[in-house]
Coordinates of C-alpha atoms and ligand atoms in Angstrom, one line a residue:
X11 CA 0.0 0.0 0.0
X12 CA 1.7 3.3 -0.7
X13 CA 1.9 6.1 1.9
X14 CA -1.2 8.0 -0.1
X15 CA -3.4 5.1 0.5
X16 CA -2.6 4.3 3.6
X17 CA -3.2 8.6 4.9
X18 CA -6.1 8.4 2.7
X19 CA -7.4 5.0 4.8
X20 CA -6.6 6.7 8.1
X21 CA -8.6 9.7 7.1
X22 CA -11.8 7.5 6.1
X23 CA -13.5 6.8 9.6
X24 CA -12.8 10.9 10.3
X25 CA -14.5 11.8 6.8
X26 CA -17.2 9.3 7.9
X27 CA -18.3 10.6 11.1
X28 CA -18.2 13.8 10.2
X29 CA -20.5 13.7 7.0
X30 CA -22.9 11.6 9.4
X31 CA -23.0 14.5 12.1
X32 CA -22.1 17.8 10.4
X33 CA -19.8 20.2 11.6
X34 CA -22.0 21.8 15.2
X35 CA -21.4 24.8 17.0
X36 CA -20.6 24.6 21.0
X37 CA -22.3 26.8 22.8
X38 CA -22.4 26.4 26.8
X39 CA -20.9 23.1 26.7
X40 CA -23.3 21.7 23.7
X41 CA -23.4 20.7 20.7
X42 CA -26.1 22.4 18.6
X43 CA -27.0 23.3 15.2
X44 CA -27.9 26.2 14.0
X45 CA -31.2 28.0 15.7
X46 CA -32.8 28.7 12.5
X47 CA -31.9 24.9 11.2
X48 CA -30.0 26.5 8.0
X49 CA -26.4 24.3 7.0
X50 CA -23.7 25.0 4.0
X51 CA -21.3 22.5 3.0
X52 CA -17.5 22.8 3.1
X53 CA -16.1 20.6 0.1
X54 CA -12.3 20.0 -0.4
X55 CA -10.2 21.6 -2.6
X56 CA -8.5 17.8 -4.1
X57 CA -12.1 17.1 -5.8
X58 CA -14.5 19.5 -4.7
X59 CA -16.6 16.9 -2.7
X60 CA -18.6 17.4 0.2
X61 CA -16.9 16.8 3.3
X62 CA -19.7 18.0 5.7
X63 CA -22.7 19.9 6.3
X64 CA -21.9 22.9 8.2
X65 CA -24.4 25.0 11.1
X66 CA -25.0 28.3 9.2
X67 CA -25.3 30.5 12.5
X68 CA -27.3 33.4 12.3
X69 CA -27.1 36.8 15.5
X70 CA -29.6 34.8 17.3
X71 CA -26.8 31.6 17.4
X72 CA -24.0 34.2 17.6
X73 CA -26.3 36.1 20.8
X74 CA -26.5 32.8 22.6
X75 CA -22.4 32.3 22.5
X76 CA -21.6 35.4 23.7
X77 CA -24.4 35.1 26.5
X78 CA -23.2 31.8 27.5
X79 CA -19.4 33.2 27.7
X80 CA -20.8 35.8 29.9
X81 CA -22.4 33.7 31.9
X82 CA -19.1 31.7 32.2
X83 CA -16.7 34.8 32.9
X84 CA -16.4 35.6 36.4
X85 CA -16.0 31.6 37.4
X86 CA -13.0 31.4 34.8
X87 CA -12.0 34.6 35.8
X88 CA -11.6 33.9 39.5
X89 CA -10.3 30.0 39.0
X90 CA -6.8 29.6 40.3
X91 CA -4.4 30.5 37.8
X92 CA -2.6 26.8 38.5
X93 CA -5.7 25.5 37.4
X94 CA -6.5 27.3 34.5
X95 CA -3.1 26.0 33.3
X96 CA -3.6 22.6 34.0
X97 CA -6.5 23.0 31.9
X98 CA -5.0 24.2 29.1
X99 CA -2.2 21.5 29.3
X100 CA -4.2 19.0 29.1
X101 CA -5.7 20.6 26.1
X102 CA -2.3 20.6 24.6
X103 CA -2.3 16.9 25.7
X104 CA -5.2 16.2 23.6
X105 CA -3.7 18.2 20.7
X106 CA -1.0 16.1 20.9
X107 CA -2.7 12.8 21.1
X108 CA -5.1 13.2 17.8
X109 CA -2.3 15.1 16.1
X110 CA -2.1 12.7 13.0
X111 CA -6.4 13.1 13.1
X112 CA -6.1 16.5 13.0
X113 CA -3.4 17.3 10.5
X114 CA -5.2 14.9 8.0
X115 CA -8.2 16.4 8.2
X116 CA -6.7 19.8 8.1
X117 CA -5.3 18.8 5.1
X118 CA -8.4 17.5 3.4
X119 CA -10.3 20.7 4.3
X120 CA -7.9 22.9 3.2
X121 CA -5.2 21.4 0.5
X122 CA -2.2 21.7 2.7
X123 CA 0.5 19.2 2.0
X124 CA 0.7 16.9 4.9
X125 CA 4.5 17.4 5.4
X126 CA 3.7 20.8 6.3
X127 CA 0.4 20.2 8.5
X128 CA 2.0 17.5 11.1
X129 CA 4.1 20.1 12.2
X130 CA 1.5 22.7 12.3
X131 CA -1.1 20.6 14.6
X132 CA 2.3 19.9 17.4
X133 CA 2.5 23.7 16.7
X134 CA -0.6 24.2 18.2
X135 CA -0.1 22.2 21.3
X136 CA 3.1 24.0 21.6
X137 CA 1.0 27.6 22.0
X138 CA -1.1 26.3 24.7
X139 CA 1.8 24.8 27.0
X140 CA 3.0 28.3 26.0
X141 CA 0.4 30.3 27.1
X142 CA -0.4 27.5 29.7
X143 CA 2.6 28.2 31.9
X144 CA 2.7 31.6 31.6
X145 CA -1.0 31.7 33.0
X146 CA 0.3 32.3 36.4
X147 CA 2.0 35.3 35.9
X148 CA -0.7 37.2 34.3
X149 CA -1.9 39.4 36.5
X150 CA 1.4 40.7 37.7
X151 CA 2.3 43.9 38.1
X152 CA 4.5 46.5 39.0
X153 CA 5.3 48.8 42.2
X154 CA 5.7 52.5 41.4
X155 CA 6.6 54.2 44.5
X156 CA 6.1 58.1 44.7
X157 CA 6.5 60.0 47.9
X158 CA 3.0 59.5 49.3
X159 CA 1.6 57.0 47.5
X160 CA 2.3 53.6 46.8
X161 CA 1.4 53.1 43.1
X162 CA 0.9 49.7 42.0
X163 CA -0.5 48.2 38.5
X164 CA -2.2 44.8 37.7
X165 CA -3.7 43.1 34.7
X166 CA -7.5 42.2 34.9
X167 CA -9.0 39.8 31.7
X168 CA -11.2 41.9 29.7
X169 CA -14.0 39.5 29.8
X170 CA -15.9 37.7 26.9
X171 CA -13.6 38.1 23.5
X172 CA -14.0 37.3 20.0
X173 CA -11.7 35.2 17.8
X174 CA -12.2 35.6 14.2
X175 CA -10.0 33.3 11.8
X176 CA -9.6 32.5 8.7
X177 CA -9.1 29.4 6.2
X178 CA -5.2 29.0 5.9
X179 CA -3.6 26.9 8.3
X180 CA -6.5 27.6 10.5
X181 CA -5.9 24.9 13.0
X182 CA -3.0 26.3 14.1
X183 CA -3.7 30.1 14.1
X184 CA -7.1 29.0 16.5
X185 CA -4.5 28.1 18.8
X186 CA -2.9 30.8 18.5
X187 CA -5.6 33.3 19.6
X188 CA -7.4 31.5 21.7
X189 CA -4.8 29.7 23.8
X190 CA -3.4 33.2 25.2
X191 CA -7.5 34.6 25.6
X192 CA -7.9 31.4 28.1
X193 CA -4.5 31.8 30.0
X194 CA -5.2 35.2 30.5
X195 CA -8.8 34.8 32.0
X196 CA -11.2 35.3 29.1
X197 CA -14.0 33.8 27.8
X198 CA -14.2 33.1 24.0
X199 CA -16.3 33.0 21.1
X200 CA -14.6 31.6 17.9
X201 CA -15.6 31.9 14.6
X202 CA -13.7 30.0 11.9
X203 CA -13.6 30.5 8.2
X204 CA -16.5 29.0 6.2
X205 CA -13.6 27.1 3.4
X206 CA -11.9 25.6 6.9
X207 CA -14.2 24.9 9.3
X208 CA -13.4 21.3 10.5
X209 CA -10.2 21.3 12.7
X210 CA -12.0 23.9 14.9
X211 CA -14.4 21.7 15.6
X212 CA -11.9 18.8 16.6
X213 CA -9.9 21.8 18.6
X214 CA -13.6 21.9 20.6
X215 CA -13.9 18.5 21.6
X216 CA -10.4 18.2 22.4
X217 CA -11.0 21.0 25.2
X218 CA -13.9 20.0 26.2
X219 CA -12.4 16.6 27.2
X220 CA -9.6 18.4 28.6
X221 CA -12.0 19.5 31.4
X222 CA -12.8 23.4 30.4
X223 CA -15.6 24.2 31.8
X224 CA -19.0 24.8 29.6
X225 CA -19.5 28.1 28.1
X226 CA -15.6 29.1 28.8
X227 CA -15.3 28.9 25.1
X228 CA -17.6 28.9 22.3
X229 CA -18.1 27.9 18.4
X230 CA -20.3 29.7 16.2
X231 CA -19.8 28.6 12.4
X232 CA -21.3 30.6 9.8
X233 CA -20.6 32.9 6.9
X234 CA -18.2 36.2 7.6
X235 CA -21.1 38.4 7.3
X236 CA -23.8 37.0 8.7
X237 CA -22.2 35.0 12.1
X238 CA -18.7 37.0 11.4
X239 CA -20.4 40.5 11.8
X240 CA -22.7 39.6 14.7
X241 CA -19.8 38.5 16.8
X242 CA -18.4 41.9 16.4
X243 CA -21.3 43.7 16.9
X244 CA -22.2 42.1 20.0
X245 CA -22.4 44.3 23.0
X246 CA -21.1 41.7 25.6
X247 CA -18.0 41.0 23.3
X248 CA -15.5 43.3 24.7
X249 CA -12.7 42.7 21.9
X250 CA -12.0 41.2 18.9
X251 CA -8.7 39.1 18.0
X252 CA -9.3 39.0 13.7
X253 CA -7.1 37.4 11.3
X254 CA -7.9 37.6 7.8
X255 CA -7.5 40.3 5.0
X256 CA -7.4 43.8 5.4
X257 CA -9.9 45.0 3.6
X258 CA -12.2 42.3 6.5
X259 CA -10.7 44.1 9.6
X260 CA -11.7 47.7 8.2
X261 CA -15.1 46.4 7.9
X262 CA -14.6 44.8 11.6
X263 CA -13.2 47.9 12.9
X264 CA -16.4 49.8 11.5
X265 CA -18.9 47.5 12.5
X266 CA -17.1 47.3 16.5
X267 CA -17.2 50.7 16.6
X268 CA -20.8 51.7 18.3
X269 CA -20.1 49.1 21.0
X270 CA -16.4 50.3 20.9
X271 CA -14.6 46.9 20.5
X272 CA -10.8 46.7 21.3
X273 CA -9.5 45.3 18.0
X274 CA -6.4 43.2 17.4
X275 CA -6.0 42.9 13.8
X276 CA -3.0 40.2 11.6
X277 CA -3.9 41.2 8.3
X278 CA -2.6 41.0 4.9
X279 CA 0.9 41.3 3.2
X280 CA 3.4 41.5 -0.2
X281 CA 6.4 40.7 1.7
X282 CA 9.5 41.2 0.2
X283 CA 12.5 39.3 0.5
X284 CA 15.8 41.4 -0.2
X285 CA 18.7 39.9 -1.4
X286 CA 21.8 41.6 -2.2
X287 CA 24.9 40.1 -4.5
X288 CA 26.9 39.6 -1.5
X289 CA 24.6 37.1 0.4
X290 CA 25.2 33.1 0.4
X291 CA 23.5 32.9 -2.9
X292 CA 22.5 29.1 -2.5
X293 CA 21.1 29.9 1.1
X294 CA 19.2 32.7 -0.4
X295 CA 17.6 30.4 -3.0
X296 CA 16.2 27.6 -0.5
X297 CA 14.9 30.6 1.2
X298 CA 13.3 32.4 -1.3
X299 CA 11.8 29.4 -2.1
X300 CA 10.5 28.2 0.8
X301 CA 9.2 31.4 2.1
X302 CA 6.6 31.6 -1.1
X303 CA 6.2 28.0 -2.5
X304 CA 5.7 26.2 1.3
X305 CA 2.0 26.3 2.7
X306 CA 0.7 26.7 -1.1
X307 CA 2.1 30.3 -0.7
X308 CA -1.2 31.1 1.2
X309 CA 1.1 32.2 4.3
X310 CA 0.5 35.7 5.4
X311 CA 4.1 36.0 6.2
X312 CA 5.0 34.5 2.6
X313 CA 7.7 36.1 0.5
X314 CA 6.0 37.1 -2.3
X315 CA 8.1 40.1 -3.6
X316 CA 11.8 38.8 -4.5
X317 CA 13.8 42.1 -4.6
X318 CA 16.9 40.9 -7.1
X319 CA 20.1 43.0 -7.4
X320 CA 21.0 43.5 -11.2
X321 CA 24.4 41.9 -10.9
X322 CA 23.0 38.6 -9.3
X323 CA 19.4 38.8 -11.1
X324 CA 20.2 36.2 -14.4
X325 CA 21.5 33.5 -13.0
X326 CA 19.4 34.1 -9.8
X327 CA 16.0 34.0 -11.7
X328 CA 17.0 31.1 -13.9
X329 CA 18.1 28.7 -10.9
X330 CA 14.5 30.0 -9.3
X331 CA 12.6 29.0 -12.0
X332 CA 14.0 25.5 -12.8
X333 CA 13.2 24.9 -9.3
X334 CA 9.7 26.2 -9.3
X335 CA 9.4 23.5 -11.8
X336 CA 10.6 20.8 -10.1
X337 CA 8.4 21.3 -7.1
X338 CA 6.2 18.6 -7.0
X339 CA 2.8 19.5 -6.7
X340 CA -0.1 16.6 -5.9
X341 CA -2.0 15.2 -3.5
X342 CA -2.1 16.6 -0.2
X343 CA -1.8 13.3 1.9
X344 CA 0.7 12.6 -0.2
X345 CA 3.8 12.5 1.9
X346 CA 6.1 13.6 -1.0
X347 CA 3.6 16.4 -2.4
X348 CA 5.1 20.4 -1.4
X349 CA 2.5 22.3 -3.3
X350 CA -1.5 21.1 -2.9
X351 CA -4.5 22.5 -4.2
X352 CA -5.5 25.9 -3.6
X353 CA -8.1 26.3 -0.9
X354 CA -11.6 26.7 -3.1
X355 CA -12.4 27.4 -6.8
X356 CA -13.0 30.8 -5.7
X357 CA -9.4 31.1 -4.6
X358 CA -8.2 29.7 -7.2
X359 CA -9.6 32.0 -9.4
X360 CA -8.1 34.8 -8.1
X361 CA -4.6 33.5 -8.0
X362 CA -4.9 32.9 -12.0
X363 CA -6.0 36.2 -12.7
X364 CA -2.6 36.8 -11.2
X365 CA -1.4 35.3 -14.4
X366 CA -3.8 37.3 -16.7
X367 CA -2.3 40.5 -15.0
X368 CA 1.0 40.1 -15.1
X369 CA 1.0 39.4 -19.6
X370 CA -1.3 42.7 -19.7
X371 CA 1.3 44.5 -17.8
X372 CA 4.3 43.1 -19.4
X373 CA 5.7 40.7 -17.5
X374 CA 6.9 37.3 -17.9
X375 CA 5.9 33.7 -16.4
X376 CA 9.1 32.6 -15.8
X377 CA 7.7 29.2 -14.4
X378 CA 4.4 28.0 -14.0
X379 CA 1.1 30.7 -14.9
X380 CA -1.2 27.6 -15.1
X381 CA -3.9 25.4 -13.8
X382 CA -2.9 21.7 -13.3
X383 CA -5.5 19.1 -14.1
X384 CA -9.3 19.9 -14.3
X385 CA -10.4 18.1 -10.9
X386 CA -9.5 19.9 -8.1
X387 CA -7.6 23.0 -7.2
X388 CA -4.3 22.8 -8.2
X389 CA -2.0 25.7 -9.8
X390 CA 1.5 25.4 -10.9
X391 CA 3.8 27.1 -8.6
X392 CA 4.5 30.3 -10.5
X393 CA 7.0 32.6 -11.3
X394 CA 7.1 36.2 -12.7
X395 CA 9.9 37.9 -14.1
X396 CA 10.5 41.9 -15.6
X397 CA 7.9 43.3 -12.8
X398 CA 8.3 46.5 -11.3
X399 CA 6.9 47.5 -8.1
X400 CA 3.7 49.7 -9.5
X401 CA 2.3 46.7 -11.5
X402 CA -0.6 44.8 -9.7
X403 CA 1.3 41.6 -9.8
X404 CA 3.8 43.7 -7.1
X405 CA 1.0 45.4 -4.9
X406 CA -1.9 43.4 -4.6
X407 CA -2.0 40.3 -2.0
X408 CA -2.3 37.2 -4.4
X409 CA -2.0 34.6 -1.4
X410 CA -1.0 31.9 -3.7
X411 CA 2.3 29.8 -5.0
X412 CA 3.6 33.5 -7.1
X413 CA 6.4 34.6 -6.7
X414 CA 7.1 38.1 -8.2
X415 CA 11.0 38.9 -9.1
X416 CA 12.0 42.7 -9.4
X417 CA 15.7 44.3 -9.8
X418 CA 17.1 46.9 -8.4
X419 CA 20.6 48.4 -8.3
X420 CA 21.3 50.3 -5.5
X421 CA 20.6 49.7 -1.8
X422 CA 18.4 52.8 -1.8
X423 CA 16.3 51.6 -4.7
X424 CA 16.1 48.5 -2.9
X425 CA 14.8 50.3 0.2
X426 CA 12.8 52.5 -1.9
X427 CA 10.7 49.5 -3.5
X428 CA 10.6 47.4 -0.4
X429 CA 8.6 49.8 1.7
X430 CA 6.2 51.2 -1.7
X431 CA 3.7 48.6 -0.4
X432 CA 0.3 49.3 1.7
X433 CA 1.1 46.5 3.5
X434 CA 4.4 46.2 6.2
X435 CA 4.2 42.6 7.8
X436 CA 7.7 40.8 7.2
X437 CA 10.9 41.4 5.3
X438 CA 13.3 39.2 4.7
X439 CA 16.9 40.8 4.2
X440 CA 19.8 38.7 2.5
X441 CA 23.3 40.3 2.8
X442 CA 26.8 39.4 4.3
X443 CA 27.1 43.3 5.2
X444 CA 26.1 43.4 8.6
X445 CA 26.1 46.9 8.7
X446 CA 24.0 47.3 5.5
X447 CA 21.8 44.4 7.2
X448 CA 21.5 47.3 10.5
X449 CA 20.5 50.4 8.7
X450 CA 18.7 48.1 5.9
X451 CA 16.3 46.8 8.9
X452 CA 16.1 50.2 10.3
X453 CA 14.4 51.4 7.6
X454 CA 12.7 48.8 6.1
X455 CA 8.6 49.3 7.1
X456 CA 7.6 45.8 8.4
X457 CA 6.8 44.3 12.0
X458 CA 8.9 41.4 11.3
X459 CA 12.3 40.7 9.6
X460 CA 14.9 37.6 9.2
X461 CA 18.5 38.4 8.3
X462 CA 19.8 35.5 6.7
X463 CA 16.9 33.4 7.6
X464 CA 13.5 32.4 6.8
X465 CA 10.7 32.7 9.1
X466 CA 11.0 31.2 12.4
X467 CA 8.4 31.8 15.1
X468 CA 9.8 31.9 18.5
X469 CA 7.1 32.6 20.7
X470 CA 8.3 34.7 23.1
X471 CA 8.8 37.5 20.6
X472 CA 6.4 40.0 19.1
X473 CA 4.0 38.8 16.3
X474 CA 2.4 41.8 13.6
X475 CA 2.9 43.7 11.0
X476 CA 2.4 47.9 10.4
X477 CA 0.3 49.8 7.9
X478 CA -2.0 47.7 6.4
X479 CA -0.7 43.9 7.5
X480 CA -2.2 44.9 11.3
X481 CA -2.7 46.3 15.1
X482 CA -1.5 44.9 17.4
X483 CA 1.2 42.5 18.3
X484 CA 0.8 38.1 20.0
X485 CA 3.4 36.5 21.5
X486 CA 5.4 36.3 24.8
X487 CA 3.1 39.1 27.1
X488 CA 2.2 41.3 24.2
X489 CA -1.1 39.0 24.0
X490 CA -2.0 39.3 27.1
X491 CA -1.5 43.0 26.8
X492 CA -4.4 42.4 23.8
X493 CA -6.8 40.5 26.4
X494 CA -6.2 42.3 29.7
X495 CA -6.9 45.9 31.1
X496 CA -4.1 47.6 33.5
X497 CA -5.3 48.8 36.3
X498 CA -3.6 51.4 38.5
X499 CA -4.7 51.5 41.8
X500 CA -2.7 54.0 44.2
X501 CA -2.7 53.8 48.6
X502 CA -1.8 56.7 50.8
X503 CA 1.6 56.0 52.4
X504 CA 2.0 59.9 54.3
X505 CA 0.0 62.9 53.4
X506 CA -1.6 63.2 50.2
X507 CA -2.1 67.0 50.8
X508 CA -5.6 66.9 49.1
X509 CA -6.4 71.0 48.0
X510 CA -9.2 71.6 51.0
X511 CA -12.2 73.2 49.1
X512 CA -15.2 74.9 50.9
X513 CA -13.3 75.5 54.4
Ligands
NAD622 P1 -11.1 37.0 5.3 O1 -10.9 38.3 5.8 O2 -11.9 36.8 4.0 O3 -11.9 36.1 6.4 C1 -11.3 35.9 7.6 C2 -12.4 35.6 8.6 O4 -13.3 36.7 8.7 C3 -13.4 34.5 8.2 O5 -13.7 33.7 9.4 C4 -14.6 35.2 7.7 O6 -15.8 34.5 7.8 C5 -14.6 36.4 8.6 N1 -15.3 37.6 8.0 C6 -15.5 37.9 6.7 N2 -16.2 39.1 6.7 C7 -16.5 39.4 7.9 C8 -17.2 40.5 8.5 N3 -17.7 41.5 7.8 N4 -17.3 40.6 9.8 C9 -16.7 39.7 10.6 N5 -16.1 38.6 10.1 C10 -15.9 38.5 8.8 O7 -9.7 36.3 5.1 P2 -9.4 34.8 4.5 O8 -9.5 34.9 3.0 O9 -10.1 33.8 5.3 O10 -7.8 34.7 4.9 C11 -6.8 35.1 4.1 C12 -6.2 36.5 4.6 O11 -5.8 36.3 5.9 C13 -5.0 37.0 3.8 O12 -5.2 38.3 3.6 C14 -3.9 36.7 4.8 O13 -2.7 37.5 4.6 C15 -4.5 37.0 6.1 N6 -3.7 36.4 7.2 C16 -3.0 37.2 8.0 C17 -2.2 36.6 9.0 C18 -1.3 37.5 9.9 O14 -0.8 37.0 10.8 N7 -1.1 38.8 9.5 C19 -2.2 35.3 9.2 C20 -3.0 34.5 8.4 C21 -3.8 35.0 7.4

């Protein structure tokens, strides 16, 4: 039997059971569909079959989440911290424990390659022990002494939260957002993307069997602007964690605004990846490709703008597209496959108009620029050549396998193009200068950048991007900063010498 069948054999009974009971919200500790009865389906991107019907909440579903995490609040609130983490252990526990469950249906519902998605479910567990042991410690504070008053601050949870996510490797960024929300002493109410719904679902049971107690936290399933937009309209919400595109969180931020939500927002990007003629050329190459091609290139951290220097660009480009070509894109549980299908038809449409773009504005398709097979959602990883930074092809997210290649000269111009971007999430900067690698990171307008490196999480360190890639920063205590409110509270120690009015 070859290692397709037998992943495709292990994924059976999980395909089973779940087209037998749908994919159910959790509200309160139960199962339910929606109120109104309504379902959609969620189909996978390798044939476009149904995987499972899916509750199509409405803002009655969405009211009773957010009323049950209310309800829920002030017990998780006040539980010992100690226990709270042991909690959320033994959710990481569970993670652990149906980790090959969940990456293989993660990467039925989505196309992800399963070399990628193995990782990406241990990567969840790892955010909860995370999160889980820093639970503790979240309500510390400082001591600011002034001459009569002793000033001290601590960190309260906000209360009930939203987590909005969306469809790429959604597993893990659930995890993500809702691991810190529960250390911290919040309640949640999770909405996943309609194209990825499942592993959520799987992420709910696991907690639930970990012991967290009902209503602590929440699924509503549902369409972005029907469940999506009630969540952040709710008036018991108190904030929302969003990840999606940024054209979503300036809708969010609108429709938060009469109850006025705090908003944490990881949005879009056009990364670029820098890479001057005196960096380690081969090194440079694995990581150019990795950064774009890896996760179907529907990574938000992605590098999807190479920024070439003329002396280096030939040969550079030419090694780059032989090796787009030899990356073998197939079958998802596929243990060989690096590229799967894109995530919907929808999806993949707009990646190939990516290819219609760049001929009308003059580029070239270096490597790929087409659809592979009828069935399905596959796309040949692709490469374009000859862009310059005001084309479409250089400005507008694609969120697909595209890499676009543009030369400059100078480190300046390379400056210069790098930040002419809406976006500013992560650069990626390749140089044996370390001096130009200091004043090149200085400049360059992104929350996150690797010298000499690809993207590697680490997460005790600060997670966002500027402009339009986000608000906000996860990671280490910047998320609980997101879920908690300082407090200052300030005691008399000698003589306040209060103004005396009326005397
Ligand atoms: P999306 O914005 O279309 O949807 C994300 C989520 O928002 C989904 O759950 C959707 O149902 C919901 N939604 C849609 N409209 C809504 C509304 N009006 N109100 C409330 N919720 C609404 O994004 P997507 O297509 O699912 O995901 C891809 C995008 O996510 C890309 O732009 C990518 O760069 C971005 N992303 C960013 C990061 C990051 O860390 N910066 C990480 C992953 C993905």
């Amino acid at each position: 039997m070859s290692e397709l069948d037998h992943n495709l054999a292990a994924l059976a009974p999980y395909l089973a059971d779940v087209g037998r009971y749908g994919i159910l919200n959790h509200i309160g500790g139960q199962a339910v569909p929606a109120a109104s009865g309504a379902w959609f389906d969620t189909t996978s991107p390798v044939d476009d079959s149904v995987i499972a019907q899916v509750a199509r909440s409405n803002a009655a579903d969405v009211d009773a989440a957010a009323q049950a995490a209310k309800a829920a609040f002030p017990a998780w609130r006040d539980m010992a911290a100690t226990d709270r983490k042991a909690i959320l252990h033994a959710i990481a526990d569970g993670i652990e424990a149906r980790a090959e469950e969940i990456a293989l249906c993660e990467c039925w519902d989505t196309g992800q390659a399963l070399r990628f998605m193995s990782k990406a479910a241990l990567r969840g567990a790892d955010n909860f022990r995370f999160f889980a042991d820093r639970a503790p410690g979240a309500r510390d504070g400082q001591s600011l002494p002034s001459p009569t008053l002793m000033n001290i601050t601590t960190r309260v949870p906000l209360g009930p939260v939203g987590v909005i996510t969306p469809w790429n490797t959604p597993f893990m960024l659930s995890t993500w957002k809702i691991a810190p929300a529960l250390a911290a002493g919040c309640t949640v109410v999770h909405k996943p993307a309609e194209f990825s719904p499942w592993t959520a679902r799987i992420l709910m049971d696991i907690a639930e069997e970990a012991g967290l107690p009902p209503g602590v936290w929440n699924l509503i399933n549902g369409l972005g602007e029907e469940a999506g937009k009630a969540l952040t309209q709710h008036p018991a919400i108190r904030a929302i964690a969003f990840v999606g595109e940024s054209a979503t969180g300036s809708a969010i931020m609108a429709q938060g605004a009469p109850t006025l939500k705090r908003v944490h927002f990881e949005l879009g990007g056009k990364n670029p990846i820098i890479v001057f003629d005196d960096a380690d050329l081969e090194a440079a190459l694995d990581a150019v490709i990795f950064m774009i091609y890896s996760l179907n290139g529907e990574r938000c951290t992605s590098s999807s703008r190479l920024l070439v220097q003329n002396t280096i660009a030939d040969e550079f480009e030419r090694k780059l597209a032989t090796r787009a070509n030899a990356i073998k894109v197939g079958h998802p549980l596929d243990p060989a496959t690096e590229v799967g299908p894109l995530i919907h038809e929808v999806h993949r449409a707009k990646v190939m108009a990516s290819f219609d773009a760049a001929r009308a504005e003059g580029a070239k398709i270096a490597a790929g620029g087409v659809r592979i097979g009828d069935t399905g959602q596959f796309v040949a990883p692709t490469l374009f050549t000859g862009a310059t930074n005001e084309m479409t092809i250089a400005q507008d997210e694609i969120f697909g396998p595209v890499l676009t290649s543009i030369r400059f000269a100078t480190e300046d111009d390379a400056l210069k193009i790098a930040n002419d971007t809406p976006y500013g999430l992560t650069g990626y900067v390749w140089t044996s200068d370390i001096a130009r690698a200091m004043r090149f990171t200085e400049e360059l307008e992104a929350g996150m950048i690797w010298v000499n490196s690809a993207n590697v999480r680490h997460l005790p360190t600060p997670f966002g991007g500027m402009k339009a890639s986000g608000i906000g920063r996860d990671g280490g205590d910047w998320s609980f900063e997101f879920y908690m409110e300082q407090k200052h509270i300030g005691i008399a120690t000698g003589d306040p010498k209060i103004p005396r009015l009326g005397v």
